[in-house]
mmCIF file of C-alpha atoms and ligand atoms in Angstrom:
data_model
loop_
_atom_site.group_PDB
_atom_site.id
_atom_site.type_symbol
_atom_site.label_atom_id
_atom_site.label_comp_id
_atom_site.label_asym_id
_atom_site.label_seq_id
_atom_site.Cartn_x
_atom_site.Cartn_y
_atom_site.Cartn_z
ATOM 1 C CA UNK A 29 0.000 0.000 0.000
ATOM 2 C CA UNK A 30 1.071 3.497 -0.850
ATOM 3 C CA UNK A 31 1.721 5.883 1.576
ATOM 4 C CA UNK A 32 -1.010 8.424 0.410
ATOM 5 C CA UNK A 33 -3.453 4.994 -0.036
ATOM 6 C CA UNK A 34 -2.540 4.589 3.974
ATOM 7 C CA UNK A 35 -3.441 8.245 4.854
ATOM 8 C CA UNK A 36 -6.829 8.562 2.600
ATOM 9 C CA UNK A 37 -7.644 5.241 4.252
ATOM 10 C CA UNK A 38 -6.600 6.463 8.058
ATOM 11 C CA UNK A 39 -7.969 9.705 7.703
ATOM 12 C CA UNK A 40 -11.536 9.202 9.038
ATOM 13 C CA UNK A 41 -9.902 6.922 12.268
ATOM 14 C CA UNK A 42 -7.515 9.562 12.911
ATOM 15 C CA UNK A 43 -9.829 12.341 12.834
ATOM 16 C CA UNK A 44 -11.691 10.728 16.299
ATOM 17 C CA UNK A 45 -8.319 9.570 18.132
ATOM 18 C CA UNK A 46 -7.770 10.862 21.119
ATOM 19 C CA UNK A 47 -4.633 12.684 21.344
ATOM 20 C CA UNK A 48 -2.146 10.555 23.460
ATOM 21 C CA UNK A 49 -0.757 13.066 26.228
ATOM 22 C CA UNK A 50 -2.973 15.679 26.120
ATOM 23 C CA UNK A 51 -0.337 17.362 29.025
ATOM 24 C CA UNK A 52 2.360 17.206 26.334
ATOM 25 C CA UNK A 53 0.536 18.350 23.322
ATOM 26 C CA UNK A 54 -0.394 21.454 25.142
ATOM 27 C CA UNK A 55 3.020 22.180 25.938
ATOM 28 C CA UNK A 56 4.353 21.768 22.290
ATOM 29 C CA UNK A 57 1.867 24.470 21.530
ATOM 30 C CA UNK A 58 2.853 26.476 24.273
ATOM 31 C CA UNK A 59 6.700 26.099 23.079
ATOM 32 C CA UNK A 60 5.339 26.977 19.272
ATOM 33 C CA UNK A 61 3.534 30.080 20.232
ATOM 34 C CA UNK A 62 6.391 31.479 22.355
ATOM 35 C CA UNK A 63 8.784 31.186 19.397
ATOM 36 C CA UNK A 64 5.512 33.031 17.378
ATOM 37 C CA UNK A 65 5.128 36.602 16.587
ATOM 38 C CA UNK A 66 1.425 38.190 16.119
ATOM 39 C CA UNK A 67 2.462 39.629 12.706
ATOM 40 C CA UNK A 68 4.053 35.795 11.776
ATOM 41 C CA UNK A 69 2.938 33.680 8.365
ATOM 42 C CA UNK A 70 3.431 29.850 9.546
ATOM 43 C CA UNK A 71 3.343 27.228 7.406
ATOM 44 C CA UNK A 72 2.451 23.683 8.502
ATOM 45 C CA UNK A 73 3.041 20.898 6.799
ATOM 46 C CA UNK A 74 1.803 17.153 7.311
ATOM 47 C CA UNK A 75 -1.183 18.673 9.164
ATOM 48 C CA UNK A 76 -3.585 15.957 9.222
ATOM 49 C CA UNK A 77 -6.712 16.434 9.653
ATOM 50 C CA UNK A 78 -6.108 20.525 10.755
ATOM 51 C CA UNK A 79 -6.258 20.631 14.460
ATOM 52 C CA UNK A 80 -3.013 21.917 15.473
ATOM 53 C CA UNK A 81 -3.183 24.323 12.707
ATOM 54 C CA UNK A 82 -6.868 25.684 14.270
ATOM 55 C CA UNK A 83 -5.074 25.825 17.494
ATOM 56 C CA UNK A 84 -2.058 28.011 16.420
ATOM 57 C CA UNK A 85 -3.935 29.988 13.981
ATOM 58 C CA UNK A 86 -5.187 33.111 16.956
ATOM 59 C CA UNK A 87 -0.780 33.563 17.481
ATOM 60 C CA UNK A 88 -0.136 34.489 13.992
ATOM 61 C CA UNK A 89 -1.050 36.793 11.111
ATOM 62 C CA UNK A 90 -2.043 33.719 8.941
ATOM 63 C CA UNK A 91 -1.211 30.189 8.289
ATOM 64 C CA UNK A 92 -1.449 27.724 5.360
ATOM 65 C CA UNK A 93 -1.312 24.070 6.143
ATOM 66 C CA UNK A 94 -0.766 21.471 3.947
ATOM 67 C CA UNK A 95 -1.341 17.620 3.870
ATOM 68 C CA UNK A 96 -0.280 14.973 1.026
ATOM 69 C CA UNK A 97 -3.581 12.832 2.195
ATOM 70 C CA UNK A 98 -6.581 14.743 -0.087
ATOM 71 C CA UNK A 99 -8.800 12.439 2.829
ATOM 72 C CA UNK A 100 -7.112 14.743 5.413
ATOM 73 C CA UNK A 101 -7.554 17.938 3.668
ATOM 74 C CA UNK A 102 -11.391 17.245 3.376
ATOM 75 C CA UNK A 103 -11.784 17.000 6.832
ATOM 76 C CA UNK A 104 -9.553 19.731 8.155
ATOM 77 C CA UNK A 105 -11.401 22.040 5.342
ATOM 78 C CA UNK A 106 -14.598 20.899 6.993
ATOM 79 C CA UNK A 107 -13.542 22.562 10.377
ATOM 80 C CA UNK A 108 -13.655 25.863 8.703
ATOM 81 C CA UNK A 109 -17.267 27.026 10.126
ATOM 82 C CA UNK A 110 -18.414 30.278 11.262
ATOM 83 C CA UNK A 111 -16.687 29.759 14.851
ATOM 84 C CA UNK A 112 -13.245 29.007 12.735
ATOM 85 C CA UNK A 113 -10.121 31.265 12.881
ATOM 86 C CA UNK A 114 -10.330 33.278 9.335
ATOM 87 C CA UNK A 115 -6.663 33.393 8.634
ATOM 88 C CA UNK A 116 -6.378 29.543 8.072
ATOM 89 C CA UNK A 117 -5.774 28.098 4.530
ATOM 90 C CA UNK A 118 -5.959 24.059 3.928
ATOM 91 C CA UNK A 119 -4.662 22.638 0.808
ATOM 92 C CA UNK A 120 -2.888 19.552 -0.538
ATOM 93 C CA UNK A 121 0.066 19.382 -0.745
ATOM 94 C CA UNK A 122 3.476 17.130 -0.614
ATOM 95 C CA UNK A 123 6.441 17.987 1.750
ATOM 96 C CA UNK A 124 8.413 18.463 -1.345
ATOM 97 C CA UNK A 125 6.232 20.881 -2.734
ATOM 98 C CA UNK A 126 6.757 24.887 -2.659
ATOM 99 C CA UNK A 127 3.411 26.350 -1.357
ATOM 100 C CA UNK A 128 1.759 29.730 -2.155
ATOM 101 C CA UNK A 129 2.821 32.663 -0.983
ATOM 102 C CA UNK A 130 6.216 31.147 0.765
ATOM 103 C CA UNK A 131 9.136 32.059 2.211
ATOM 104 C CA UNK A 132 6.854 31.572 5.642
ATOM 105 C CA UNK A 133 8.586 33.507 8.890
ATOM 106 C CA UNK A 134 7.971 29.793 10.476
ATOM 107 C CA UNK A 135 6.902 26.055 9.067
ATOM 108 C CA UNK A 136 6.543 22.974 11.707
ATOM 109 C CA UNK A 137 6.126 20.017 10.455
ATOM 110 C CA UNK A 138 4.667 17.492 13.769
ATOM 111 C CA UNK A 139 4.527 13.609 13.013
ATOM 112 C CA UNK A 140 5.832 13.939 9.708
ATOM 113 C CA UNK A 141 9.504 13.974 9.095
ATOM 114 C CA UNK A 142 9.744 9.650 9.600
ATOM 115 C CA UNK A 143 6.969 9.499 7.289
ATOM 116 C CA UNK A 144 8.284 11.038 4.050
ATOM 117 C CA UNK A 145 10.079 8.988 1.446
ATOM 118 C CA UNK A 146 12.335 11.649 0.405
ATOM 119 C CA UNK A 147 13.847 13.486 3.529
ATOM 120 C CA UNK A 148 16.612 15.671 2.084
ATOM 121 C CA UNK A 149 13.956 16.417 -0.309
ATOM 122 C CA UNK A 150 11.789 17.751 1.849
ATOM 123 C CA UNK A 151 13.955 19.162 4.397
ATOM 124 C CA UNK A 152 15.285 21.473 1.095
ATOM 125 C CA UNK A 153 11.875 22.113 0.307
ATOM 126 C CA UNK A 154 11.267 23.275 4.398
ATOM 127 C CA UNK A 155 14.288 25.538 3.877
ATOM 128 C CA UNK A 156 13.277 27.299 0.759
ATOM 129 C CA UNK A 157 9.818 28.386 2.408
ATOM 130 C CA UNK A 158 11.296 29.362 5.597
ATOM 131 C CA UNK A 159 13.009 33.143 5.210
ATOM 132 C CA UNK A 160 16.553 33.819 5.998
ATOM 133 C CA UNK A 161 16.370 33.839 9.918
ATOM 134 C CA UNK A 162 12.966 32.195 10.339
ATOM 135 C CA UNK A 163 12.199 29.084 11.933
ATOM 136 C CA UNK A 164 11.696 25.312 11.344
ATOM 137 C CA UNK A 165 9.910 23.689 14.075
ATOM 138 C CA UNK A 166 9.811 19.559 14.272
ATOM 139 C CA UNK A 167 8.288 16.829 16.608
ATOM 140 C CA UNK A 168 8.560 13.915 14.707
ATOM 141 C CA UNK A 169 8.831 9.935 16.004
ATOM 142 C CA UNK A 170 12.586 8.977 16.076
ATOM 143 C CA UNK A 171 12.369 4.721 15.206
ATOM 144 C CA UNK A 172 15.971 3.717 15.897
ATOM 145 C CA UNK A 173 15.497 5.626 19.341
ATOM 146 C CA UNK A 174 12.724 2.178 20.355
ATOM 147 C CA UNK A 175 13.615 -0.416 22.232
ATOM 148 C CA UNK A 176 14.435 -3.419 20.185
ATOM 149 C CA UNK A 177 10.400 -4.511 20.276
ATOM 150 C CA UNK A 178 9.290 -1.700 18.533
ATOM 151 C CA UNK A 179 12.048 -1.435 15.965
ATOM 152 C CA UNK A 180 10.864 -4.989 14.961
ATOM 153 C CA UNK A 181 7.491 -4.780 15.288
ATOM 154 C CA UNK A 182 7.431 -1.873 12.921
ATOM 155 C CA UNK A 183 8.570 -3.753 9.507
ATOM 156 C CA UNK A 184 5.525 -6.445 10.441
ATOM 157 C CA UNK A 185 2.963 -3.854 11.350
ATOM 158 C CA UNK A 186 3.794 -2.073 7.784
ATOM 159 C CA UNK A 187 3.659 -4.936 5.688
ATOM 160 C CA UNK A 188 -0.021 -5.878 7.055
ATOM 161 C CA UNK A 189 -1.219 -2.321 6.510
ATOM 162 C CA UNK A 190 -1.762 -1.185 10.171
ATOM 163 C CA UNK A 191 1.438 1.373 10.407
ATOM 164 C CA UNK A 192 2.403 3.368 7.482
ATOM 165 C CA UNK A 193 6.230 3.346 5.472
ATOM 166 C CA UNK A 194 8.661 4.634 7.822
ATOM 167 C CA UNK A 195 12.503 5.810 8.303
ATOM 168 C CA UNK A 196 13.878 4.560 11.298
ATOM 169 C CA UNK A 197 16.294 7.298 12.048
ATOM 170 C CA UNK A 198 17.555 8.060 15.214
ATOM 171 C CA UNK A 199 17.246 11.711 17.003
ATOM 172 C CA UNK A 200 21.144 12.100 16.062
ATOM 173 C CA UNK A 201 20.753 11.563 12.579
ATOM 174 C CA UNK A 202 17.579 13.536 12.202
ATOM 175 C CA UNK A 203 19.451 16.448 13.857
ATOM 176 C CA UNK A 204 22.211 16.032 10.978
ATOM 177 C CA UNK A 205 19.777 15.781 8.276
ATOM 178 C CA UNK A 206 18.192 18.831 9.159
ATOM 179 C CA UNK A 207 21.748 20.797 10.250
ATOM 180 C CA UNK A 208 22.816 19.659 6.625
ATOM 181 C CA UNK A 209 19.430 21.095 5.163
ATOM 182 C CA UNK A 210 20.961 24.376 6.282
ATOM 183 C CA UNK A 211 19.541 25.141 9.358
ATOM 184 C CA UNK A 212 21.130 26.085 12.830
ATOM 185 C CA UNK A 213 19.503 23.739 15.769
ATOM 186 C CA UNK A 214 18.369 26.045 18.551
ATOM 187 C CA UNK A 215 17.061 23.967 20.713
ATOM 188 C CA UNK A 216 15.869 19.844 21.210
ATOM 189 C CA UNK A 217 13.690 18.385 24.061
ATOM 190 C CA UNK A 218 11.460 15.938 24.955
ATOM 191 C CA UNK A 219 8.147 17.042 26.399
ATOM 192 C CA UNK A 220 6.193 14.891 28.950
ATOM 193 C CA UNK A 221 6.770 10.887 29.073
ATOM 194 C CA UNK A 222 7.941 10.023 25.239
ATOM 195 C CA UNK A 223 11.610 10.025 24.724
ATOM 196 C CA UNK A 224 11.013 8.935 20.974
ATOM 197 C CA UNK A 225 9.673 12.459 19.422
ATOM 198 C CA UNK A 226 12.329 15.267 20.091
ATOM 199 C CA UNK A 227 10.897 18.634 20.006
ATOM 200 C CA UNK A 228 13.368 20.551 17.501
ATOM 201 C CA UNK A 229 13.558 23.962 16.926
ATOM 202 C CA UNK A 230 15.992 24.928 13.962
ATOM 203 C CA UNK A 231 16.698 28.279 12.373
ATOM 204 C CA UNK A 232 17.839 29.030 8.894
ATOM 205 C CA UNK A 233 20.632 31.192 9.276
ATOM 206 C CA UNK A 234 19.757 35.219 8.380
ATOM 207 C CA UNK A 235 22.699 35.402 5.618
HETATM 208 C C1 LIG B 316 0.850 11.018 11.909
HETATM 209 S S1 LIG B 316 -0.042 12.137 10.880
HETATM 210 C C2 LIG B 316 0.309 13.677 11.723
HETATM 211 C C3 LIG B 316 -0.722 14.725 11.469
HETATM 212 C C4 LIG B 316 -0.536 16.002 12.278
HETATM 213 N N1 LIG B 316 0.678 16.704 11.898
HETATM 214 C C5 LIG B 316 -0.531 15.703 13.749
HETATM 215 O O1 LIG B 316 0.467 15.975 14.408
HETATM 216 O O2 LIG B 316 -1.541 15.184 14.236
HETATM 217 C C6 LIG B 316 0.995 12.259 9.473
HETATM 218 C C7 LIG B 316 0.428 13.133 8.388
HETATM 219 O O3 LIG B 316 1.443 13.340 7.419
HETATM 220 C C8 LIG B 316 0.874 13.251 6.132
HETATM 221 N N2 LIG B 316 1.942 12.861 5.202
HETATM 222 C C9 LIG B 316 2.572 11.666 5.092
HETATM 223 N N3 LIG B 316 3.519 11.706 4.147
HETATM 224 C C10 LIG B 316 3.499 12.967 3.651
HETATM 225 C C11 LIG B 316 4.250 13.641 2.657
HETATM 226 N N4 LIG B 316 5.210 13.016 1.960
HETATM 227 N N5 LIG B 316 3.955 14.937 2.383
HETATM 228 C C12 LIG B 316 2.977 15.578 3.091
HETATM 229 N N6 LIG B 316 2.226 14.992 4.046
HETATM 230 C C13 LIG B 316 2.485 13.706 4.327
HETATM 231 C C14 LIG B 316 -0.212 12.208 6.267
HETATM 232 O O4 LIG B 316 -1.172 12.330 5.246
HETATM 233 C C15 LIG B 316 -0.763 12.511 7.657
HETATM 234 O O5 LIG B 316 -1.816 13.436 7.613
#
């Protein structure tokens, strides 16, 4: 199964799952909006079915988030009621894709980075659409980091469908992807219980 078949397929599922540490997710958006400005433009991409992006959207000027999964898109355009922040923009899009109205002042990408096929790819993409002293933001599942269970339960639970394609790099090689992607690593840390997802903020240098 592709990996946009997986998504389309998940989409509906992972539009009612509970968020795992509700505690931690709040503080990743906490983190996010400190590094925000008011007058920001934020690009994120991988945004599933829109909810972070809702959340965020009051701390900046405007934000555009993007999702390969057209499944994904559908629902996070649904969330766009009257009650909806006004400055948020859905569309479809791959990591490797320029977007609209780029360079961004920030782009996050959160649960996405192990997921795309072509990482360098994508991180140059990121880089492009982030100007010259803006920032990258990442929380993204780190594979090799697992205990050896998980690192060999993952092959099996891809090749019967239940977890999509993923790159089992470790925090210190996704830290050296995205260093050689041209970006300056601020900060990393690990918020709440999960030592697998490293909260990463990166800056692309201002000359
Ligand atoms: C685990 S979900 C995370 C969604 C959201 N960022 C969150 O934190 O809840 C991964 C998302 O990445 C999207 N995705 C996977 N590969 C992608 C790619 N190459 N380009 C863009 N989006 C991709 C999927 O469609 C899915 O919506």
């Amino acid at each position: 199964m592709t990996a946009h078949a997986f998504w389309d397929r998940t989409a509906p599922k992972y539009a009612r799952k509970p968020i795992a540490d509700p505690a931690a997710y709040e503080e990743k958006l906490s983190r996010v909006r400190a590094l925000l400005r008011p007058s920001d433009r934020l690009l994120e991409i991988g945004c599933g079915t829109g909810g972070t992006a809702l959340r965020l959207a009051p701390s900046v000027a405007q934000l555009v988030a993007t999702d390969a999964s057209s499944a994904m898109i559908a629902i996070a355009q649904a969330k766009l009621g009257p009650d909806a922040p006004t400055n948020v923009a859905f569309h479809q899009a791959e990591a490797t894709d320029g977007v609209a109205g780029g360079p961004f002042d920030a782009v996050c990408a959160f649960s996405l980075l192990h997921l795309v096929d072509d990482l360098p790819g994508a991180l140059d993409a990121i880089r492009r659409q982030v100007k010259p002293g803006g920032l990258f933001l990442s929380k993204t599942v780190c594979v090799k980091d697992a205990n050896f269970l998980i690192r060999a339960a993952v092959p099996a639970l891809v090749a019967i469908g239940v977890a999509p394609p993923v790159s089992a790099l470790s925090a210190g090689a996704l830290t050296d992807r995205i260093e050689a992607a041209g970006f300056e690593i601020e900060d990393t840390a690990y918020l709440g219980a999960n030592r697998l997802s490293p909260f990463i903020v990166a800056r692309r240098p201002a000359v």
